[in-house]
XYZ file of C-alpha atoms in Angstrom:
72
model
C 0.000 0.000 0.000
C 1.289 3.653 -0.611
C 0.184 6.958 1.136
C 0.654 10.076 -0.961
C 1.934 13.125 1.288
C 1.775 16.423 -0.095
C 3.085 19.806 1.830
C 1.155 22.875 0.736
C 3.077 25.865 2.775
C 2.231 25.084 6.491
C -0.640 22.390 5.230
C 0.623 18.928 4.887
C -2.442 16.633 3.329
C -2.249 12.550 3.133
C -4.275 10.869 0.793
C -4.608 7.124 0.225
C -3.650 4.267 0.722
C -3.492 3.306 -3.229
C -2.670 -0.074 -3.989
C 0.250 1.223 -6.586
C 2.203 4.082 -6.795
C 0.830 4.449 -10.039
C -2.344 5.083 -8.894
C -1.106 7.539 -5.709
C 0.866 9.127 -9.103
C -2.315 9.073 -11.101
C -4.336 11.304 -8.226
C -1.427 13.437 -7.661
C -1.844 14.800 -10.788
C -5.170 15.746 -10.332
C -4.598 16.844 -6.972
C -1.216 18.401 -8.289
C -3.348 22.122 -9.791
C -4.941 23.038 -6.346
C -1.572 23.577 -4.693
C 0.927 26.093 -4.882
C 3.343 25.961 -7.221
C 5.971 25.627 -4.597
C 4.171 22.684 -2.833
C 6.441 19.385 -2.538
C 4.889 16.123 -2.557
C 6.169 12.583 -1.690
C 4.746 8.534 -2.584
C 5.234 6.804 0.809
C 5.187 2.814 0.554
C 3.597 1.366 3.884
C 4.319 -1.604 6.251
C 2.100 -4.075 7.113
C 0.854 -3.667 10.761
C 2.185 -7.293 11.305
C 5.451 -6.423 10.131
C 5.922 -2.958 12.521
C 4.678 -4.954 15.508
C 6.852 -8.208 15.099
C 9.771 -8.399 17.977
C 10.408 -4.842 19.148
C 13.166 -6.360 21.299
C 15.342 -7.101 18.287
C 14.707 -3.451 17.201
C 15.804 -2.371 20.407
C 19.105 -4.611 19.904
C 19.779 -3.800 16.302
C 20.066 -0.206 17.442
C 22.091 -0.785 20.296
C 24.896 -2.857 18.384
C 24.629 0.350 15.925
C 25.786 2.223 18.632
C 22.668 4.137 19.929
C 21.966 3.537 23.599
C 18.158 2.679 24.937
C 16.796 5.345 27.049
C 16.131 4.396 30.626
C-alpha cells in the first residue's frame, strides 16, 4: 500500500492508501493544480501492521549494536 503526502506551505495533506504508486501518481496529478506551485509532494510505501509490531526487542538490539543507547 502507498500513502501520498503532499506539503502545501504550512498544510501537509495525506491521501490514500493506493494499492500502486501508479495510482497515488495518477491522483497526484489531479490533486497536483490546487496547490501552490511551490508545494512538494512525496509517494510513501507502507508496512504491514504485522510487520511494525513483530519483535520490538530485536529493534531495540539492532540499534544498540549500531551504537545508539536505549533510554532508561
Amino acid at each position: 500500500m502507498y500513502l501520498l503526502t503532499i506539503r502545501d506551505g504550512l498544510q501537509t495533506r495525506h491521501v490514500g492508501p493506493y494499492p500502486s504508486p501508479k495510482q497515488a501518481s495518477d491522483d497526484l496529478d489531479r490533486l497536483l493544480p490546487l496547490c501552490a506551485e511551490r508545494a512538494r509532494w512525496q509517494i510513501h510505501a507502507l508496512e504491514a501492521p504485522d510487520h511494525a509490531l513483530e519483535a520490538p526487542d530485536q529493534v531495540v538490539q539492532s540499534l544498540v549494536g549500531q551504537g545508539f543507547k536505549a533510554a532508561n
